[in-house]
Each structure stands twice: as structure tokens, then as C-alpha cells.
PDB file of C-alpha atoms and ligand atoms in Angstrom:
ATOM      1  CA  MET W   1     -77.900 -40.498  18.254  1.00 37.00           C
ATOM      2  CA  ARG W   2     -76.145 -38.339  15.701  1.00 40.00           C
ATOM      3  CA  ASN W   3     -77.478 -34.837  15.609  1.00 43.00           C
ATOM      4  CA  PRO W   4     -79.210 -34.560  12.067  1.00 39.00           C
ATOM      5  CA  LEU W   5     -78.704 -30.869  12.075  1.00 42.00           C
ATOM      6  CA  VAL W   6     -74.851 -31.188  11.737  1.00 44.00           C
ATOM      7  CA  ILE W   7     -74.794 -32.928   8.313  1.00 36.00           C
ATOM      8  CA  PRO W   8     -75.682 -30.012   6.014  1.00 42.00           C
ATOM      9  CA  LEU W   9     -73.014 -27.689   7.548  1.00 43.00           C
ATOM     10  CA  ARG W  10     -70.454 -30.235   7.157  1.00 44.00           C
ATOM     11  CA  GLY W  11     -71.395 -30.735   3.524  1.00 42.00           C
ATOM     12  CA  SER W  12     -71.264 -27.032   2.680  1.00 42.00           C
ATOM     13  CA  GLY W  13     -68.337 -26.085   0.255  1.00 44.00           C
ATOM     14  CA  SER W  14     -66.797 -28.597  -2.173  1.00 49.00           C
ATOM     15  CA  MET W  15     -63.828 -30.688  -0.928  1.00 45.00           C
ATOM     16  CA  SER W  16     -61.389 -28.981  -3.116  1.00 56.00           C
ATOM     17  CA  SER W  17     -62.617 -25.440  -3.112  1.00 84.00           C
ATOM     18  CA  PHE W  18     -59.691 -24.295  -0.938  1.00 96.00           C
ATOM     19  CA  ARG W  19     -56.999 -26.507  -2.499  1.00 96.00           C
ATOM     20  CA  GLY W  20     -53.617 -24.853  -2.313  1.00 96.00           C
ATOM     21  CA  LYS W  21     -54.904 -21.768  -0.563  1.00 98.00           C
ATOM     22  CA  ASN W  22     -52.743 -20.712   2.483  1.00 98.00           C
ATOM     23  CA  VAL W  23     -54.848 -20.119   5.649  1.00 98.00           C
ATOM     24  CA  ILE W  24     -53.337 -18.794   8.845  1.00 99.00           C
ATOM     25  CA  ILE W  25     -55.521 -19.322  11.941  1.00 99.00           C
ATOM     26  CA  THR W  26     -55.037 -18.069  15.405  1.00 99.00           C
ATOM     27  CA  GLY W  27     -56.631 -19.644  18.439  1.00 98.00           C
ATOM     28  CA  ALA W  28     -55.889 -22.883  16.495  1.00 98.00           C
ATOM     29  CA  SER W  29     -55.337 -25.199  19.616  1.00 98.00           C
ATOM     30  CA  SER W  30     -59.145 -25.106  20.835  1.00 98.00           C
ATOM     31  CA  GLY W  31     -62.693 -24.285  19.996  1.00 98.00           C
ATOM     32  CA  ILE W  32     -63.576 -22.195  16.996  1.00 98.00           C
ATOM     33  CA  GLY W  33     -60.031 -21.860  15.682  1.00 98.00           C
ATOM     34  CA  GLU W  34     -59.447 -25.676  15.823  1.00 98.00           C
ATOM     35  CA  ALA W  35     -62.779 -26.298  14.141  1.00 98.00           C
ATOM     36  CA  CYS W  36     -61.612 -23.734  11.341  1.00 98.00           C
ATOM     37  CA  VAL W  37     -58.333 -25.574  10.972  1.00 98.00           C
ATOM     38  CA  ARG W  38     -60.146 -28.840  10.436  1.00 98.00           C
ATOM     39  CA  TRP W  39     -62.817 -27.246   8.055  1.00 98.00           C
ATOM     40  CA  PHE W  40     -60.146 -25.759   5.773  1.00 98.00           C
ATOM     41  CA  ALA W  41     -57.891 -28.745   5.908  1.00 98.00           C
ATOM     42  CA  GLN W  42     -60.576 -31.022   4.931  1.00 97.00           C
ATOM     43  CA  ARG W  43     -61.168 -28.814   1.817  1.00 96.00           C
ATOM     44  CA  GLY W  44     -57.487 -28.886   0.702  1.00 97.00           C
ATOM     45  CA  ALA W  45     -56.027 -25.678   2.146  1.00 98.00           C
ATOM     46  CA  ASN W  46     -52.644 -25.419   3.505  1.00 98.00           C
ATOM     47  CA  VAL W  47     -53.328 -24.649   7.237  1.00 98.00           C
ATOM     48  CA  VAL W  48     -50.966 -22.807   9.643  1.00 99.00           C
ATOM     49  CA  LEU W  49     -51.934 -23.225  13.312  1.00 99.00           C
ATOM     50  CA  ALA W  50     -51.084 -20.492  15.850  1.00 99.00           C
ATOM     51  CA  ALA W  51     -51.496 -20.613  19.646  1.00 98.00           C
ATOM     52  CA  ARG W  52     -49.345 -20.774  22.664  1.00 98.00           C
ATOM     53  CA  SER W  53     -50.172 -24.498  23.446  1.00 98.00           C
ATOM     54  CA  ILE W  54     -47.659 -25.958  20.976  1.00 98.00           C
ATOM     55  CA  ASP W  55     -48.301 -29.509  22.165  1.00 98.00           C
ATOM     56  CA  LYS W  56     -51.897 -29.289  21.123  1.00 98.00           C
ATOM     57  CA  LEU W  57     -51.043 -27.769  17.729  1.00 98.00           C
ATOM     58  CA  GLU W  58     -48.573 -30.363  16.977  1.00 98.00           C
ATOM     59  CA  GLN W  59     -51.099 -33.204  17.872  1.00 98.00           C
ATOM     60  CA  ILE W  60     -53.629 -31.654  15.514  1.00 98.00           C
ATOM     61  CA  CYS W  61     -51.094 -31.429  12.788  1.00 98.00           C
ATOM     62  CA  VAL W  62     -50.167 -35.134  13.186  1.00 98.00           C
ATOM     63  CA  GLU W  63     -53.873 -36.013  12.761  1.00 98.00           C
ATOM     64  CA  LEU W  64     -54.228 -33.681   9.736  1.00 98.00           C
ATOM     65  CA  GLU W  65     -51.240 -35.027   7.989  1.00 95.00           C
ATOM     66  CA  ALA W  66     -52.318 -38.517   8.448  1.00 97.00           C
ATOM     67  CA  SER W  67     -55.388 -37.696   6.310  1.00 95.00           C
ATOM     68  CA  GLY W  68     -53.172 -36.009   3.738  1.00 96.00           C
ATOM     69  CA  ALA W  69     -53.438 -32.435   4.732  1.00 97.00           C
ATOM     70  CA  GLN W  70     -50.638 -29.955   4.621  1.00 98.00           C
ATOM     71  CA  SER W  71     -50.159 -28.030   7.944  1.00 98.00           C
ATOM     72  CA  LEU W  72     -47.624 -26.087  10.069  1.00 98.00           C
ATOM     73  CA  ALA W  73     -47.744 -25.454  13.795  1.00 98.00           C
ATOM     74  CA  VAL W  74     -46.120 -22.165  15.136  1.00 99.00           C
ATOM     75  CA  GLN W  75     -46.112 -21.546  18.768  1.00 98.00           C
ATOM     76  CA  THR W  76     -47.419 -17.874  19.026  1.00 99.00           C
ATOM     77  CA  ASP W  77     -48.448 -15.483  21.713  1.00 98.00           C
ATOM     78  CA  VAL W  78     -50.566 -13.106  19.599  1.00 98.00           C
ATOM     79  CA  THR W  79     -50.158 -10.417  22.091  1.00 98.00           C
ATOM     80  CA  VAL W  80     -46.398 -10.231  21.345  1.00 98.00           C
ATOM     81  CA  ALA W  81     -45.533  -8.467  17.928  1.00 98.00           C
ATOM     82  CA  ASP W  82     -42.403 -10.366  17.445  1.00 98.00           C
ATOM     83  CA  ASP W  83     -44.248 -13.642  17.896  1.00 98.00           C
ATOM     84  CA  VAL W  84     -46.799 -12.513  15.281  1.00 99.00           C
ATOM     85  CA  GLN W  85     -44.014 -11.548  12.879  1.00 98.00           C
ATOM     86  CA  GLN W  86     -42.405 -14.971  13.339  1.00 98.00           C
ATOM     87  CA  LEU W  87     -45.709 -16.658  12.496  1.00 98.00           C
ATOM     88  CA  PHE W  88     -46.051 -14.918   9.213  1.00 98.00           C
ATOM     89  CA  THR W  89     -42.409 -15.387   8.313  1.00 98.00           C
ATOM     90  CA  ALA W  90     -42.577 -19.205   9.069  1.00 98.00           C
ATOM     91  CA  SER W  91     -45.831 -19.516   7.105  1.00 98.00           C
ATOM     92  CA  GLU W  92     -44.511 -17.756   4.101  1.00 98.00           C
ATOM     93  CA  GLU W  93     -41.281 -19.782   4.196  1.00 98.00           C
ATOM     94  CA  LYS W  94     -43.264 -23.062   4.202  1.00 98.00           C
ATOM     95  CA  PHE W  95     -46.375 -22.240   1.908  1.00 98.00           C
ATOM     96  CA  GLY W  96     -45.988 -18.829   0.371  1.00 98.00           C
ATOM     97  CA  PRO W  97     -47.992 -15.701   1.090  1.00 98.00           C
ATOM     98  CA  ALA W  98     -51.278 -16.000   2.981  1.00 98.00           C
ATOM     99  CA  ASP W  99     -54.546 -16.075   1.266  1.00 98.00           C
ATOM    100  CA  ILE W 100     -56.834 -16.209   4.157  1.00 98.00           C
ATOM    101  CA  MET W 101     -56.122 -15.034   7.820  1.00 98.00           C
ATOM    102  CA  ILE W 102     -58.502 -16.043  10.542  1.00 99.00           C
ATOM    103  CA  ASN W 103     -58.267 -14.249  13.942  1.00 98.00           C
ATOM    104  CA  SER W 104     -59.904 -16.553  16.502  1.00 98.00           C
ATOM    105  CA  ALA W 105     -57.681 -16.243  19.479  1.00 98.00           C
ATOM    106  CA  GLY W 106     -59.215 -14.497  22.419  1.00 98.00           C
ATOM    107  CA  SER W 107     -60.172 -14.889  25.983  1.00 97.00           C
ATOM    108  CA  GLY W 108     -63.032 -13.686  28.027  1.00 95.00           C
ATOM    109  CA  LEU W 109     -63.419 -11.982  31.654  1.00 95.00           C
ATOM    110  CA  ARG W 110     -66.512 -11.847  33.785  1.00 95.00           C
ATOM    111  CA  ALA W 111     -65.856  -9.232  36.464  1.00 96.00           C
ATOM    112  CA  SER W 112     -67.613  -6.263  37.693  1.00 97.00           C
ATOM    113  CA  LEU W 113     -66.114  -2.791  37.171  1.00 98.00           C
ATOM    114  CA  LEU W 114     -64.812  -2.544  40.653  1.00 98.00           C
ATOM    115  CA  ASP W 115     -63.272  -6.063  40.385  1.00 98.00           C
ATOM    116  CA  ILE W 116     -61.179  -5.499  37.085  1.00 98.00           C
ATOM    117  CA  SER W 117     -57.597  -5.217  38.001  1.00 98.00           C
ATOM    118  CA  ASP W 118     -55.232  -3.211  35.734  1.00 98.00           C
ATOM    119  CA  GLU W 119     -53.603  -6.608  34.813  1.00 98.00           C
ATOM    120  CA  ASP W 120     -56.947  -8.077  33.774  1.00 98.00           C
ATOM    121  CA  TRP W 121     -57.774  -4.991  31.725  1.00 98.00           C
ATOM    122  CA  HIS W 122     -54.614  -5.122  29.763  1.00 98.00           C
ATOM    123  CA  SER W 123     -54.726  -8.748  29.331  1.00 98.00           C
ATOM    124  CA  VAL W 124     -58.211  -8.760  27.881  1.00 98.00           C
ATOM    125  CA  MET W 125     -57.437  -5.864  25.559  1.00 98.00           C
ATOM    126  CA  ALA W 126     -54.226  -7.626  24.419  1.00 98.00           C
ATOM    127  CA  ALA W 127     -55.795 -11.145  23.752  1.00 98.00           C
ATOM    128  CA  ASN W 128     -58.821  -9.765  21.942  1.00 98.00           C
ATOM    129  CA  LEU W 129     -57.927  -6.570  20.469  1.00 98.00           C
ATOM    130  CA  THR W 130     -54.240  -5.874  20.085  1.00 98.00           C
ATOM    131  CA  SER W 131     -53.959  -9.411  18.761  1.00 98.00           C
ATOM    132  CA  VAL W 132     -56.266  -8.652  15.897  1.00 99.00           C
ATOM    133  CA  PHE W 133     -54.419  -5.573  15.139  1.00 99.00           C
ATOM    134  CA  TYR W 134     -50.928  -7.216  14.991  1.00 99.00           C
ATOM    135  CA  CYS W 135     -52.298 -10.157  12.957  1.00 99.00           C
ATOM    136  CA  SER W 136     -54.331  -8.153  10.473  1.00 99.00           C
ATOM    137  CA  ARG W 137     -51.506  -5.805   9.920  1.00 98.00           C
ATOM    138  CA  ALA W 138     -49.037  -8.638   9.281  1.00 98.00           C
ATOM    139  CA  ALA W 139     -51.528 -10.353   7.069  1.00 98.00           C
ATOM    140  CA  ALA W 140     -52.328  -7.176   4.986  1.00 98.00           C
ATOM    141  CA  LYS W 141     -48.545  -6.521   4.486  1.00 98.00           C
ATOM    142  CA  GLN W 142     -48.048  -9.955   3.220  1.00 98.00           C
ATOM    143  CA  MET W 143     -51.136  -9.897   0.935  1.00 98.00           C
ATOM    144  CA  ILE W 144     -50.383  -6.364  -0.460  1.00 98.00           C
ATOM    145  CA  ARG W 145     -46.785  -7.481  -1.310  1.00 98.00           C
ATOM    146  CA  ALA W 146     -48.045 -10.672  -2.941  1.00 98.00           C
ATOM    147  CA  ASN W 147     -50.506  -8.658  -4.867  1.00 97.00           C
ATOM    148  CA  ARG W 148     -53.199 -11.445  -5.215  1.00 96.00           C
ATOM    149  CA  GLY W 149     -55.797 -10.298  -2.986  1.00 97.00           C
ATOM    150  CA  GLY W 150     -56.742 -12.055   0.348  1.00 98.00           C
ATOM    151  CA  HIS W 151     -59.335 -12.273   3.092  1.00 98.00           C
ATOM    152  CA  ILE W 152     -59.129 -11.279   6.782  1.00 98.00           C
ATOM    153  CA  ILE W 153     -61.881 -12.853   8.919  1.00 98.00           C
ATOM    154  CA  THR W 154     -62.190 -12.140  12.464  1.00 98.00           C
ATOM    155  CA  ILE W 155     -64.140 -13.897  15.273  1.00 98.00           C
ATOM    156  CA  GLY W 156     -65.643 -10.943  16.959  1.00 98.00           C
ATOM    157  CA  SER W 157     -68.588 -11.372  19.519  1.00 97.00           C
ATOM    158  CA  VAL W 158     -72.094 -10.349  19.917  1.00 96.00           C
ATOM    159  CA  ALA W 159     -70.361  -8.495  22.840  1.00 97.00           C
ATOM    160  CA  GLY W 160     -68.846  -6.192  20.184  1.00 97.00           C
ATOM    161  CA  LEU W 161     -72.334  -5.050  19.232  1.00 97.00           C
ATOM    162  CA  LEU W 162     -74.261  -5.247  22.475  1.00 96.00           C
ATOM    163  CA  ALA W 163     -73.207  -4.875  26.206  1.00 94.00           C
ATOM    164  CA  ALA W 164     -73.777  -6.780  29.346  1.00 93.00           C
ATOM    165  CA  PRO W 165     -73.145  -6.038  32.930  1.00 95.00           C
ATOM    166  CA  ASN W 166     -69.818  -7.595  34.419  1.00 95.00           C
ATOM    167  CA  TYR W 167     -68.339  -7.943  31.047  1.00 96.00           C
ATOM    168  CA  ALA W 168     -67.046  -4.243  30.539  1.00 98.00           C
ATOM    169  CA  ALA W 169     -63.478  -5.170  29.649  1.00 98.00           C
ATOM    170  CA  TYR W 170     -64.433  -7.882  27.320  1.00 98.00           C
ATOM    171  CA  CYS W 171     -67.213  -5.852  25.650  1.00 98.00           C
ATOM    172  CA  ALA W 172     -64.781  -2.821  25.309  1.00 98.00           C
ATOM    173  CA  ALA W 173     -62.181  -5.060  23.671  1.00 98.00           C
ATOM    174  CA  LYS W 174     -64.921  -6.745  21.192  1.00 98.00           C
ATOM    175  CA  HIS W 175     -66.489  -3.274  20.448  1.00 98.00           C
ATOM    176  CA  GLY W 176     -62.920  -2.247  19.630  1.00 98.00           C
ATOM    177  CA  VAL W 177     -62.549  -5.193  17.355  1.00 98.00           C
ATOM    178  CA  THR W 178     -65.762  -4.255  15.456  1.00 98.00           C
ATOM    179  CA  GLY W 179     -64.559  -0.687  14.994  1.00 98.00           C
ATOM    180  CA  PHE W 180     -61.116  -1.748  13.807  1.00 98.00           C
ATOM    181  CA  GLN W 181     -62.504  -4.204  11.364  1.00 98.00           C
ATOM    182  CA  ARG W 182     -64.936  -1.677   9.872  1.00 98.00           C
ATOM    183  CA  ALA W 183     -62.100   0.690   9.357  1.00 98.00           C
ATOM    184  CA  ILE W 184     -59.657  -1.603   7.680  1.00 98.00           C
ATOM    185  CA  LYS W 185     -62.492  -3.022   5.531  1.00 98.00           C
ATOM    186  CA  TRP W 186     -62.608   0.334   3.739  1.00 96.00           C
ATOM    187  CA  GLU W 187     -58.839   0.762   3.804  1.00 97.00           C
ATOM    188  CA  LEU W 188     -57.962  -2.586   2.216  1.00 98.00           C
ATOM    189  CA  ARG W 189     -60.849  -2.576  -0.276  1.00 96.00           C
ATOM    190  CA  GLY W 190     -58.676  -0.970  -3.062  1.00 95.00           C
ATOM    191  CA  GLN W 191     -55.939  -3.687  -2.528  1.00 96.00           C
ATOM    192  CA  GLY W 192     -58.407  -6.492  -3.268  1.00 97.00           C
ATOM    193  CA  ILE W 193     -58.393  -7.542   0.312  1.00 98.00           C
ATOM    194  CA  LYS W 194     -61.763  -8.483   1.950  1.00 97.00           C
ATOM    195  CA  VAL W 195     -62.429  -8.041   5.638  1.00 98.00           C
ATOM    196  CA  SER W 196     -65.102  -9.962   7.399  1.00 97.00           C
ATOM    197  CA  THR W 197     -66.297 -10.108  11.076  1.00 97.00           C
ATOM    198  CA  LEU W 198     -68.563 -12.658  12.769  1.00 97.00           C
ATOM    199  CA  TYR W 199     -70.452 -11.943  15.909  1.00 96.00           C
ATOM    200  CA  PRO W 200     -71.234 -15.225  17.380  1.00 95.00           C
ATOM    201  CA  ALA W 201     -72.743 -15.720  20.935  1.00 93.00           C
ATOM    202  CA  ARG W 202     -72.377 -18.912  23.098  1.00 91.00           C
ATOM    203  CA  ILE W 203     -70.396 -21.426  21.511  1.00 94.00           C
ATOM    204  CA  ASN W 204     -69.582 -24.851  23.042  1.00 93.00           C
ATOM    205  CA  SER W 205     -65.904 -24.409  23.628  1.00 94.00           C
ATOM    206  CA  ALA W 206     -63.314 -24.024  26.557  1.00 93.00           C
ATOM    207  CA  PHE W 207     -64.136 -20.396  26.557  1.00 93.00           C
ATOM    208  CA  PHE W 208     -66.487 -20.735  29.601  1.00 87.00           C
ATOM    209  CA  LYS W 209     -64.208 -23.117  31.506  1.00 84.00           C
ATOM    210  CA  ASP W 210     -63.290 -20.517  34.386  1.00 81.00           C
ATOM    211  CA  TYR W 211     -66.877 -19.041  34.525  1.00 82.00           C
ATOM    212  CA  PRO W 212     -68.764 -19.661  37.728  1.00 78.00           C
ATOM    213  CA  GLN W 213     -71.942 -20.342  35.556  1.00 79.00           C
ATOM    214  CA  GLN W 214     -71.839 -22.759  32.591  1.00 83.00           C
ATOM    215  CA  PRO W 215     -74.156 -21.846  29.603  1.00 82.00           C
ATOM    216  CA  LYS W 216     -77.121 -24.253  29.210  1.00 79.00           C
ATOM    217  CA  ARG W 217     -76.997 -26.636  26.340  1.00 75.00           C
ATOM    218  CA  TRP W 218     -80.014 -25.062  24.508  1.00 76.00           C
ATOM    219  CA  GLN W 219     -78.073 -21.772  24.383  1.00 79.00           C
ATOM    220  CA  LEU W 220     -75.024 -23.265  22.504  1.00 88.00           C
ATOM    221  CA  LEU W 221     -73.981 -23.828  18.997  1.00 91.00           C
ATOM    222  CA  GLU W 222     -70.863 -25.931  18.183  1.00 94.00           C
ATOM    223  CA  PRO W 223     -67.479 -24.586  17.061  1.00 97.00           C
ATOM    224  CA  SER W 224     -67.929 -26.624  13.816  1.00 96.00           C
ATOM    225  CA  ASP W 225     -71.104 -24.427  13.002  1.00 95.00           C
ATOM    226  CA  ILE W 226     -69.038 -21.282  13.103  1.00 97.00           C
ATOM    227  CA  ALA W 227     -66.175 -22.835  11.129  1.00 97.00           C
ATOM    228  CA  ALA W 228     -68.857 -23.756   8.476  1.00 95.00           C
ATOM    229  CA  TYR W 229     -70.062 -20.106   8.572  1.00 95.00           C
ATOM    230  CA  VAL W 230     -66.287 -18.802   8.170  1.00 97.00           C
ATOM    231  CA  GLY W 231     -65.910 -21.186   5.281  1.00 96.00           C
ATOM    232  CA  VAL W 232     -68.818 -20.035   3.313  1.00 95.00           C
ATOM    233  CA  ILE W 233     -67.744 -16.379   4.041  1.00 96.00           C
ATOM    234  CA  ALA W 234     -64.344 -17.224   2.741  1.00 97.00           C
ATOM    235  CA  SER W 235     -65.768 -18.971  -0.406  1.00 93.00           C
ATOM    236  CA  GLY W 236     -67.497 -15.688  -1.406  1.00 86.00           C
ATOM    237  CA  SER W 237     -70.767 -17.433  -2.266  1.00 82.00           C
ATOM    238  CA  VAL W 238     -73.574 -15.103  -1.097  1.00 84.00           C
ATOM    239  CA  LEU W 239     -76.230 -17.878  -1.591  1.00 84.00           C
ATOM    240  CA  ARG W 240     -74.390 -20.407   0.375  1.00 83.00           C
ATOM    241  CA  ARG W 241     -73.768 -17.814   3.130  1.00 83.00           C
ATOM    242  CA  ALA W 242     -77.382 -16.995   3.417  1.00 87.00           C
ATOM    243  CA  GLY W 243     -78.117 -20.791   3.440  1.00 86.00           C
ATOM    244  CA  VAL W 244     -75.738 -21.462   6.343  1.00 86.00           C
ATOM    245  CA  ARG W 245     -77.112 -18.400   8.204  1.00 84.00           C
ATOM    246  CA  LEU W 246     -80.663 -19.619   8.001  1.00 88.00           C
ATOM    247  CA  TRP W 247     -79.529 -23.053   8.893  1.00 87.00           C
ATOM    248  CA  LEU W 248     -77.834 -21.704  12.156  1.00 88.00           C
ATOM    249  CA  VAL W 249     -81.104 -19.940  12.972  1.00 87.00           C
ATOM    250  CA  VAL W 250     -83.047 -23.204  12.522  1.00 87.00           C
ATOM    251  CA  LYS W 251     -80.430 -25.002  14.574  1.00 85.00           C
ATOM    252  CA  ARG W 252     -80.605 -22.516  17.308  1.00 83.00           C
ATOM    253  CA  LEU W 253     -84.382 -23.024  17.437  1.00 86.00           C
ATOM    254  CA  TYR W 254     -84.136 -26.706  17.289  1.00 83.00           C
ATOM    255  CA  ARG W 255     -81.767 -26.735  20.287  1.00 81.00           C
ATOM    256  CA  ILE W 256     -84.070 -24.365  22.233  1.00 81.00           C
ATOM    257  CA  VAL W 257     -87.081 -26.728  21.732  1.00 79.00           C
ATOM    258  CA  ARG W 258     -85.027 -29.847  22.403  1.00 76.00           C
ATOM    259  CA  TYR W 259     -83.028 -28.876  25.443  1.00 75.00           C
ATOM    260  CA  LEU W 260     -84.753 -26.044  27.070  1.00 70.00           C
ATOM    261  CA  PRO W 261     -87.048 -28.149  29.415  1.00 62.00           C
ATOM    262  CA  PHE W 262     -83.978 -29.934  30.601  1.00 56.00           C
ATOM    263  CA  GLY W 263     -81.565 -27.048  31.136  1.00 47.00           C
TER     264      GLY W 263
HETATM  265  N1  NAP R 301     -67.267 -19.461  22.918  1.00 92.05           N
HETATM  266  C1  NAP R 301     -68.195 -18.471  22.811  1.00 92.05           C
HETATM  267  O1  NAP R 301     -69.244 -18.489  23.237  1.00 92.05           O
HETATM  268  C2  NAP R 301     -67.738 -17.218  21.935  1.00 92.05           C
HETATM  269  C3  NAP R 301     -68.770 -16.263  21.688  1.00 92.05           C
HETATM  270  C4  NAP R 301     -68.294 -15.238  20.940  1.00 92.05           C
HETATM  271  C5  NAP R 301     -67.005 -14.890  20.598  1.00 92.05           C
HETATM  272  N2  NAP R 301     -66.286 -15.854  20.864  1.00 92.05           N
HETATM  273  C6  NAP R 301     -64.788 -15.520  20.415  1.00 92.05           C
HETATM  274  O2  NAP R 301     -64.379 -16.718  19.682  1.00 92.05           O
HETATM  275  C7  NAP R 301     -62.852 -16.712  19.684  1.00 92.05           C
HETATM  276  C8  NAP R 301     -62.621 -18.164  19.944  1.00 92.05           C
HETATM  277  O3  NAP R 301     -63.054 -18.639  21.166  1.00 92.05           O
HETATM  278  P1  NAP R 301     -63.324 -20.101  21.549  1.00 92.05           P
HETATM  279  O4  NAP R 301     -64.817 -20.158  21.974  1.00 92.05           O
HETATM  280  O5  NAP R 301     -62.650 -20.913  20.486  1.00 92.05           O
HETATM  281  O6  NAP R 301     -62.591 -20.206  22.953  1.00 92.05           O
HETATM  282  P2  NAP R 301     -61.394 -21.189  23.314  1.00 92.05           P
HETATM  283  O7  NAP R 301     -61.842 -22.704  22.996  1.00 92.05           O
HETATM  284  O8  NAP R 301     -61.086 -20.942  24.724  1.00 92.05           O
HETATM  285  O9  NAP R 301     -60.258 -20.896  22.376  1.00 92.05           O
HETATM  286  C9  NAP R 301     -59.432 -19.651  22.546  1.00 92.05           C
HETATM  287  C10 NAP R 301     -58.140 -19.814  21.722  1.00 92.05           C
HETATM  288  O10 NAP R 301     -57.350 -18.568  21.854  1.00 92.05           O
HETATM  289  C11 NAP R 301     -56.101 -18.959  22.068  1.00 92.05           C
HETATM  290  N3  NAP R 301     -55.306 -17.918  22.689  1.00 92.05           N
HETATM  291  C12 NAP R 301     -55.868 -17.197  23.831  1.00 92.05           C
HETATM  292  N4  NAP R 301     -55.001 -16.230  24.232  1.00 92.05           N
HETATM  293  C13 NAP R 301     -53.922 -16.402  23.298  1.00 92.05           C
HETATM  294  C14 NAP R 301     -52.668 -15.614  23.172  1.00 92.05           C
HETATM  295  N5  NAP R 301     -52.280 -14.670  24.063  1.00 92.05           N
HETATM  296  N6  NAP R 301     -51.881 -16.004  22.189  1.00 92.05           N
HETATM  297  C15 NAP R 301     -52.258 -17.080  21.334  1.00 92.05           C
HETATM  298  N7  NAP R 301     -53.386 -17.570  21.305  1.00 92.05           N
HETATM  299  C16 NAP R 301     -54.249 -17.300  22.417  1.00 92.05           C
HETATM  300  C17 NAP R 301     -56.017 -20.181  22.787  1.00 92.05           C
HETATM  301  O11 NAP R 301     -54.847 -20.971  22.573  1.00 92.05           O
HETATM  302  P3  NAP R 301     -53.579 -21.127  23.805  1.00 92.05           P
HETATM  303  O12 NAP R 301     -54.262 -21.065  24.976  1.00 92.05           O
HETATM  304  O13 NAP R 301     -53.183 -22.476  23.344  1.00 92.05           O
HETATM  305  O14 NAP R 301     -52.827 -19.962  23.467  1.00 92.05           O
HETATM  306  C18 NAP R 301     -57.191 -21.025  22.161  1.00 92.05           C
HETATM  307  O15 NAP R 301     -56.792 -21.677  21.094  1.00 92.05           O
HETATM  308  C19 NAP R 301     -62.434 -15.721  20.828  1.00 92.05           C
HETATM  309  O16 NAP R 301     -62.033 -14.625  20.107  1.00 92.05           O
HETATM  310  C20 NAP R 301     -63.951 -15.455  21.477  1.00 92.05           C
HETATM  311  O17 NAP R 301     -63.728 -14.061  22.088  1.00 92.05           O
HETATM  312  C21 NAP R 301     -66.481 -16.955  21.634  1.00 92.05           C
END
């Protein structure tokens, strides 16, 4: 049976509200990033998809273009500064300067302090924090040069506000993202560039695929829920934002009541 709580989120935002806007999205091959790609493409934006899995990106682009959307896939390792530069160059050549940049690429690590290797530590920092620095800096440069404002939206995490045992590296990286975003929000304000951060928890994506314990159904929201919230943030409507926020709370409660007895 179709979940009745999905419909209002899909309906939020008019279909043409992002027509002609250039939206660059990292982590676009999966989960929240892919859901954002679909959300903005459905509303007329030109979407630029970045991730390492180029096959997946190209497959998504084929689907989008069949429905009339404009898209570009750029194979990008967001931990490599040259790759990020190439992403922004390719995007500008095809569509012009970015209007919206969404940082969704990231990866988790569940390990106790004594089990975190040097390599794991650097890899988690690079994927979650350095990537946000590289992409936000490149986006800000392009937006300032174009002088028409812009919006940088980052998928942080509840782990960027709270802490949990066995997630020290991930929490450190996401806390870093929180601080970074707060600092650049003040810096870019005068240039007409908005900076927003989301702090989601437990989304039904490939994120947990290597974890020994999978989250329970009642704990999860869908990537499309987060994409809808990103969309209302980008639309700038305070009323809609409050509405979707309230809706997500209702949806969480609904899932708890519906699935908790069954795990
Ligand atoms: N799922 C959750 O419960 C949850 C909760 C809070 C916050 N978050 C955050 O939400 C964001 C998206 O996660 P998700 O749930 O959508 O997970 P996901 O389905 O595993 O997607 C992760 C995405 O990041 C990309 N990525 C990872 N490392 C990369 C790299 N070095 N270069 C380029 N792309 C890279 C992956 O693409 P390739 O592998 O193709 O490169 C993939 O597209 C992450 O920042 C995560 O920390 C997730």
C-alpha cells in the first residue's frame, strides 16, 4: 500500500520554481544526494551530479533526460581538490555559474577509539569535512564572481550536534562541518550567498550497508523526505519550511507507532 505520508512532501514547491537554476549536488549517485537530484530536476533545475560512481550518475542522467530534465554527470572524488575544480569548471561550461550547491557526499565509520586506524581517520575527515571545504570554497568563488547570490546547503548530521560512543571520527568530522558552516554563513552573508545546514538522523540509504547492525524501520526517514526539506530551504519560504519540518515530525511519530512493535 502506498504510504500516505509521502504525498504532501512530494507536492511541496511548485514544479517550475527552480526552472533554469543551476544546482550542483555531490553524493548524487545514492541516497540523499540522488533524491535531491530528482527533486530539483522535477522542478525544472539544471542538475549537475557529482560522485565517483560515474556509471550510476550516467544512468540517472539518462532517466532524467528522458523526462525532459537538463543534467550533467561529472565523475568526482570530493576529497581531491583538482576533481572538485574540474566539477565546477565543467558545470559552468555547460550551464553557467552555480546558483545552488548541495554537499551530500559523505561516509560513516563505526569503530571504537582504539580501533580507528590512521587511514580510517583521514578517510572520514576527507569524505565528510575536507570535501565540504573544497566544494563550498569552489561554489563561493563561482557565485561571488557571477555576482547573483547563491545558496550552499550541506547535509551535516545529528552527529555534528551530539556525540555517540564508537563514532568518534564521524562525530569529529560532522562537528567540524557544523563549525565550518556556521563560520562561512557569516562570511558570505555580505555577498548575498546563503548557507544552510541540515542535521538529519537515520535515513534509509546505503549509508548503513557496512554496519553490523542495521537501523530498525521505525527509526528511518526516506532520502526523499530530506530532499523535500532541502528543496524548501532552497525556496526560501519560511512558512513552507515550517510546514515540512512539522510534517517530518509527524512522519517520524507515524513510523514509530506503525513499525515499532515489529522492529
Ligand atoms: N543515512 C543517514 O542516516 C544519514 C544521517 C545523517 C547524515 N547523513 C549524511 O548524509 C549524507 C548522504 O548520505 P546518504 O545517507 O545519502 O548515504 P549514501 O547513500 O551512502 O550516499 C553517499 C554518497 O556520497 C558519495 N561519496 C562518498 N565518498 C565520496 C567521495 N570521496 N567522493 C565523491 N563522492 C563520495 C557516494 O558516491 P560514490 O560512492 O559513487 O562516490 C554516495 O553518492 C552524508 O554526508 C551522511 O554523512 C546520513
